[in-house]
Structures are given as C-alpha cells and as structure tokens.
XYZ file of C-alpha atoms in Angstrom:
385
model
C 0.162 -0.377 0.064
C 1.286 3.413 -0.759
C 0.113 6.223 1.029
C 0.706 9.939 0.480
C 0.807 12.433 4.082
C -0.194 15.376 3.733
C 0.864 18.088 6.243
C 3.184 19.532 8.732
C 6.432 18.397 8.988
C 10.243 18.526 9.134
C 11.505 21.958 9.304
C 8.185 22.681 10.760
C 8.640 22.081 13.914
C 5.791 21.365 17.184
C 3.137 18.446 18.000
C 1.755 18.357 14.385
C 5.379 17.543 12.851
C 6.413 15.462 15.080
C 2.670 13.540 15.553
C 3.216 13.248 11.746
C 6.713 11.836 11.065
C 6.294 9.071 13.929
C 2.569 7.702 12.494
C 4.415 7.702 9.067
C 7.255 5.261 11.012
C 4.653 3.039 12.106
C 2.970 2.285 8.301
C 6.567 1.624 7.709
C 6.846 -0.352 10.698
C 3.846 -2.301 8.876
C 5.653 -2.410 4.780
C 3.215 0.511 3.793
C 5.109 2.874 1.644
C 5.177 6.262 3.201
C 6.039 9.725 1.961
C 5.119 12.916 4.452
C 4.201 16.312 1.498
C 5.190 18.928 3.464
C 4.905 23.168 3.296
C 6.745 25.733 1.513
C 4.763 28.320 3.078
C 2.468 26.492 5.989
C 1.157 30.584 7.963
C 2.708 33.316 6.483
C 4.510 35.983 9.323
C 1.963 38.464 10.205
C 0.193 35.014 10.649
C 2.330 33.336 13.468
C 2.150 34.253 16.816
C 5.423 32.659 17.543
C 9.189 33.371 16.936
C 9.356 30.981 14.067
C 8.303 28.237 12.655
C 11.095 26.031 11.959
C 12.766 23.097 14.524
C 16.604 23.822 14.350
C 17.038 19.633 14.643
C 18.875 17.764 12.259
C 16.179 15.851 9.593
C 14.944 12.552 9.881
C 16.371 10.047 8.002
C 14.137 7.075 7.990
C 11.003 9.246 6.585
C 10.438 10.431 3.300
C 9.369 13.886 3.740
C 9.316 16.535 0.364
C 8.321 19.930 0.494
C 5.942 20.676 -2.102
C 2.833 22.913 -0.465
C 1.783 26.598 -0.003
C -0.842 26.998 1.880
C -1.542 30.679 1.065
C -1.043 30.148 -3.445
C -3.557 28.778 -5.572
C -1.208 28.282 -8.549
C 0.573 26.040 -6.425
C -2.052 24.065 -5.168
C -3.135 23.336 -8.712
C 0.663 21.822 -9.612
C 0.883 20.333 -6.289
C -2.141 17.880 -6.487
C -1.993 17.506 -10.034
C 1.544 15.710 -9.220
C 0.687 13.434 -6.539
C -2.735 12.200 -8.892
C -0.393 11.021 -11.299
C 1.048 8.965 -8.776
C -2.075 7.331 -7.921
C -1.426 6.989 -3.974
C -3.763 3.611 -2.713
C -4.197 7.405 0.105
C -3.628 10.291 0.268
C -3.685 11.176 3.684
C -4.899 14.484 4.681
C -4.260 16.166 8.671
C -6.783 19.017 9.188
C -6.685 21.098 12.322
C -7.564 25.346 11.084
C -9.774 26.537 8.848
C -7.156 28.477 7.559
C -6.144 25.263 5.623
C -9.597 24.748 4.217
C -8.580 25.841 0.521
C -5.397 24.736 0.328
C -5.698 21.442 1.323
C -9.446 21.125 -0.025
C -8.417 21.678 -3.528
C -5.367 19.721 -3.616
C -7.621 17.138 -1.922
C -10.098 17.289 -4.644
C -7.999 17.201 -7.816
C -6.019 14.183 -6.136
C -8.879 12.651 -5.734
C -10.302 12.991 -10.152
C -7.701 9.821 -10.786
C -10.894 7.613 -9.669
C -8.006 5.471 -7.072
C -6.454 7.305 -4.544
C -8.833 7.595 -1.772
C -8.304 10.778 0.293
C -9.195 10.114 4.140
C -8.383 12.654 6.190
C -6.603 12.749 10.436
C -8.881 15.499 11.665
C -7.481 17.611 15.085
C -10.649 19.802 15.047
C -14.009 20.028 12.691
C -14.366 23.673 14.525
C -10.697 25.678 16.544
C -11.230 26.454 19.889
C -10.071 30.310 18.262
C -14.102 30.379 16.090
C -13.314 33.580 13.627
C -16.407 34.623 11.129
C -16.710 31.865 8.394
C -14.718 28.849 9.671
C -18.123 26.589 9.238
C -18.174 27.530 4.934
C -14.206 26.748 4.708
C -14.655 23.616 6.641
C -17.522 22.802 5.159
C -15.604 23.122 1.700
C -12.504 20.546 3.030
C -14.884 18.085 3.982
C -16.983 17.895 0.976
C -13.421 16.927 -0.727
C -12.600 13.540 1.246
C -14.099 10.021 0.740
C -13.547 9.137 5.222
C -12.019 10.349 7.753
C -10.169 8.955 10.763
C -10.245 11.621 14.327
C -8.327 10.939 17.175
C -11.887 11.018 19.817
C -15.347 10.837 19.591
C -15.854 14.197 20.625
C -14.057 15.049 16.633
C -16.054 11.723 15.415
C -19.259 13.153 16.117
C -18.630 16.792 14.342
C -17.079 15.199 11.412
C -20.379 13.380 11.480
C -22.092 16.417 11.449
C -20.573 17.618 8.574
C -20.171 14.424 6.552
C -22.702 11.476 7.116
C -22.397 9.916 4.809
C -18.697 8.541 4.953
C -16.847 5.652 6.483
C -15.467 8.011 10.326
C -12.917 5.272 12.692
C -12.034 7.041 15.806
C -8.920 5.481 17.939
C -7.382 7.768 21.643
C -4.721 10.044 20.746
C -1.655 7.887 20.858
C 1.559 8.523 23.224
C 3.958 10.631 22.734
C 7.157 7.972 22.981
C 9.341 9.835 20.583
C 10.629 11.504 23.257
C 12.607 9.308 25.774
C 12.889 7.719 28.264
C 11.616 9.520 32.078
C 14.781 10.262 33.750
C 15.101 10.144 37.428
C 13.577 13.234 39.206
C 15.924 14.442 40.873
C 18.327 14.241 38.012
C 15.478 16.557 36.213
C 15.602 19.000 37.729
C 18.674 19.685 38.691
C 19.446 19.701 35.407
C 16.541 22.516 34.809
C 18.018 24.940 38.864
C 14.890 23.408 40.533
C 15.095 22.771 44.476
C 14.442 18.372 44.344
C 12.589 19.750 47.884
C 10.024 21.148 46.276
C 6.735 19.166 44.224
C 5.313 20.338 40.833
C 2.893 21.096 38.786
C 3.637 21.596 35.032
C 0.934 23.310 32.541
C 3.286 22.613 28.713
C 2.591 24.002 25.881
C 2.490 26.775 23.889
C -0.164 29.666 25.468
C -3.018 30.029 24.205
C -5.609 32.086 26.013
C -8.549 28.534 25.245
C -5.817 26.557 27.236
C -6.900 28.685 30.925
C -3.056 29.299 32.686
C -5.913 33.002 33.997
C -7.498 29.666 35.438
C -4.613 27.973 36.260
C -2.732 30.434 38.623
C -6.523 31.619 39.853
C -6.448 28.386 41.173
C -3.081 28.232 41.781
C -3.022 31.492 44.419
C -5.973 29.795 46.897
C -4.843 29.370 50.554
C -4.978 26.456 50.706
C -1.889 25.689 48.757
C 0.600 28.377 50.124
C 3.063 27.226 52.454
C 3.336 23.899 50.719
C 6.502 23.713 48.972
C 5.183 23.747 45.861
C 5.490 25.455 42.904
C 4.169 25.595 39.438
C 6.447 25.556 36.656
C 4.863 27.146 33.105
C 6.720 25.402 30.068
C 6.141 26.709 26.920
C 6.076 29.987 24.107
C 4.337 32.502 24.523
C 1.117 32.851 21.163
C -0.065 36.167 23.137
C 0.093 38.292 24.860
C 2.955 37.710 28.485
C 2.500 40.749 29.742
C -1.203 39.384 31.094
C -0.170 36.691 33.157
C 3.058 37.299 34.758
C 0.762 40.556 35.790
C -1.392 38.222 37.128
C 0.994 36.153 39.342
C 2.566 39.716 40.703
C -1.783 40.215 42.028
C -2.253 37.293 43.286
C 1.457 36.683 45.274
C 2.720 34.426 43.419
C 5.816 36.151 42.322
C 8.417 33.389 43.767
C 5.641 30.182 43.237
C 5.762 30.589 39.374
C 8.845 29.936 37.276
C 8.564 30.007 34.155
C 10.078 28.903 30.923
C 8.820 30.939 28.216
C 10.187 30.216 25.372
C 9.370 27.308 23.112
C 10.954 23.925 23.665
C 12.808 21.487 22.646
C 11.611 17.744 21.999
C 15.091 16.773 24.244
C 14.308 19.174 26.528
C 10.612 17.894 27.150
C 12.313 14.894 29.320
C 13.260 17.352 31.761
C 10.081 19.251 32.667
C 7.239 15.873 32.708
C 10.237 14.051 34.707
C 10.750 15.899 36.801
C 6.600 17.558 36.734
C 4.393 14.859 40.016
C 1.072 16.694 39.152
C -0.330 18.260 34.528
C -2.639 19.918 34.664
C -4.599 21.147 31.309
C -6.693 23.762 32.656
C -8.736 23.760 29.081
C -11.490 26.153 28.738
C -12.315 24.102 25.136
C -10.299 21.127 23.407
C -10.636 18.011 21.152
C -7.825 15.443 22.531
C -4.182 16.876 22.914
C -1.145 15.470 22.875
C -0.176 16.772 26.072
C -2.305 13.445 27.847
C 0.407 11.415 25.931
C 2.804 12.920 27.013
C 2.217 12.111 30.809
C 1.285 8.947 30.155
C 4.443 8.669 28.517
C 6.155 9.796 31.500
C 3.616 7.553 33.735
C 2.386 11.344 35.379
C -1.027 12.019 36.509
C -2.952 14.952 35.068
C -5.542 16.753 36.294
C -7.992 17.923 33.168
C -10.877 19.549 32.757
C -14.363 18.651 31.099
C -14.066 19.906 28.223
C -14.040 18.107 24.255
C -12.257 14.777 24.990
C -9.901 15.074 27.570
C -12.380 14.073 29.968
C -11.656 9.714 27.332
C -8.123 9.692 28.055
C -7.884 9.873 31.611
C -10.259 7.957 34.587
C -11.359 10.432 37.183
C -10.287 9.361 40.174
C -7.927 6.732 38.867
C -5.241 8.235 36.405
C -5.844 12.019 37.746
C -8.366 14.346 38.144
C -11.470 15.595 35.508
C -12.881 19.156 36.655
C -15.020 21.532 35.716
C -12.629 24.053 35.059
C -12.721 26.358 38.011
C -10.075 27.560 39.545
C -12.018 26.786 43.455
C -12.449 22.947 42.099
C -8.929 23.202 40.337
C -7.760 23.904 43.615
C -9.765 21.181 45.392
C -8.081 19.082 43.157
C -4.887 20.043 43.659
C -5.591 19.516 47.129
C -6.463 16.598 47.229
C -3.455 15.136 45.133
C -0.606 16.132 47.368
C -2.897 16.222 50.859
C -3.477 13.157 50.522
C -0.987 11.399 48.642
C -1.927 10.454 45.568
C 0.907 10.674 43.547
C 1.660 6.983 43.436
C -1.506 5.731 43.114
C -2.601 7.333 40.207
C 1.027 6.660 38.677
C 0.107 3.332 38.891
C -2.825 3.107 37.343
C -1.403 5.674 34.179
C 1.265 2.579 33.776
C -1.539 0.709 33.022
C -3.817 2.602 31.257
C -1.434 3.906 28.754
C -1.424 -0.107 27.751
C -4.617 1.336 25.528
C -2.943 4.288 23.704
C -0.267 2.389 20.757
C 0.587 3.966 17.613
C -0.421 0.996 15.342
C -4.775 1.375 16.791
C -4.490 4.864 14.551
C -3.100 3.306 12.196
C -5.080 0.930 12.023
C -8.405 3.330 11.695
C -7.259 5.267 8.625
C -6.519 0.953 6.855
C -10.292 0.964 8.235
C -11.308 3.424 6.277
C -9.844 2.962 3.796
C -11.097 -0.774 2.972
C -15.103 1.315 4.078
C -14.481 3.268 1.124
C -13.561 0.978 -1.246
C -16.304 -1.836 -0.492
C -18.714 1.859 -0.090
C -17.653 2.697 -4.401
C -17.618 -1.429 -4.656
C -21.627 -0.935 -4.054
C -22.128 2.366 -6.061
C -20.562 0.553 -8.929
C -23.104 -2.510 -8.526
C-alpha cells in the first residue's frame, strides 16, 4: 500500500509535525510505502504568533519528506494536486486542524481524487477551531466535502465530523502515546538539569500558551490559600502566542512571583523529558479542547494528570484513577490539587497511568486509517454495482 501524507513535518516544529513523522514511521514498520508532503510555506509570517515555525534539529533520516505545498498560493495547489494525482497513491492522508488550511488542502484533495484511484482520508484534529472566526464553517465544509473518509482521535471530533458529513466512513482511535521524547529520567536528575530544588513539589503546565488553554484559570487556582506555604511550585513551560504581560500581571497580583516559574520559550524535543520527569502533576485547565498531545506525553512519562471536562479530554483520563477530570473553575481545580498532595495520590495514580497507557498504541491509529480505507473501497464497489 502506498500512502502519501499531506501535512506539517520537518523542518516545521510542533506537535503536529512530531505526530505526523511518528505515524509515518509506524506505517513503515507495517510495510507501507509512505512519504510526507509538507509545506514550503505553512503560515505567512504576519499570521504566525510565535518566534519561528522551524526546528533547529536535524532532518529525520528514516522517513521521506518533501517540501511542496504553499498554503496561500492557488497555482501551487494546482501543481501539487496534479503531481500527486499522477502518482496514484492508494491513500492521500490529509491532516486537518484549522479552517485557514481548508482552501489549500481541499483543493489538492479534489484534484488528487479525480484520478478515480486514490482514496482521500483526513486525519482530523479539530472540526471547530478553539478560537472561532467568521467563515470557519464555510471553509470547513469546503474541506469536508473533498474527502472520502476520516480518522479522528476522539469521540467528540467524530460527532463533529458527522455533523458535516454523515455519508462517509469515520473511525475513531485515541491519540497515541508521544513516545519519541526519550526515556523517563530520575526526578532529581531532571530537576537538577532545570536548576530546580527537588525538595519542592511541582505542577506542570506545558505547551504553547493561548487563551483557550486556561493558564489564567490555573494561576487563580494556584493562589488558593490551601496551596500556599506547601513547598509547591508551578512550572509554565512553553512559548506565549499572546500577550505574556497578562499572565505575568496576574501572577504578581496573586502574590505568586516566587512560586510560578516561567520557561517562556518553545521547548525543544530533547528537553521535554526534563519537565515531565520532574513534575508531580500535569495540569491542563483548558477552556475548550478536542484532544491533546500533552496528555499522551504525560502518559509516556507515567505522570498523573488534572484535565478539565471539555471536549475529548475526559475520554483519556479516568477520573479518580489516573488523575482528575474537573470543571474549568479555579476553586474546583484548587480542590483537586489540594486533594492530590494532602492525600498522597501520586503513587496510586502513577501506577494506574502505567496500566492505562497500554491502550494508546500507534498501531491503533494506523488500523483506524486502513479501516476507513477499506470501508471507502467497499462503498465504491457497492455504488458501482
């Protein structure tokens, strides 16, 4: 089976690129012929809120990646679509995560499938973006009408896809483990590398900082009197994609300057394990979500989690076993954090995490894609008859 994967990959950085490369490797281990077509231009500079879109690490040597697609150049979409159309892959696997990409990806998909051979399957992260804008539904509908089937990473997203297309096969499998950040380190070793005192306990908020991720809610929760004078610190590790001063001021107003530690930059792959190995509890106080790669990094490093009851997060973290599923409310989050440390939940939750993470293997995602593929073929056969 030949699969062409369309989406972020090296030299672009971030969770989508990391996921796509790891999934390609899984397909290769299953004897699939896989290549990734990524962007020559992903986001115009004026639309990208971070410092850079690119990694400074080396290119992967074990997967085929070609930079080919310009997200804002319609003539490029035509050339790319015609090129892939001619190659006649069995599957064009298109990563869809935001409406901005819909015209580009939807146009290429339509051209490729016109060869009457290639099946277009989308790996859909979000149908509805976290930060909504006018025209999102129109753009998403344009893309959804270009595909033959979809694989999703949560039941929440499956329902969203089916809201646009109830005539295509959709298969769901949970977001697999991010197992490509190395082995877990000894806690003291990790904290020493971060120049942090191992006598303290640490909460970890990890990833790029945008409003929907609820860091403001967590800071308010962390100011709760029950969490003061407990040798408890909050690590915020990630680049700000919005006004950093807003959060700095909130920390200052809450009197937490000595208890909140900012690593305000994009965390390189080789440093990810330092933060997760050193943390006691990973906190995701999101205001909206579908699924999250952060939970799957936490699972890989055997870390208990606190997530909010939004989107598909509760599908991944069993409440009271691997951590907490709570409402995105400062007091309720503070209640759970207080319970975690006051009642010594760490060891029991960590043991449950070690057992639960066995569910999140990469072959389940590849199985979902191939299941959609064969359902699409069956649908085409029945239509032909």
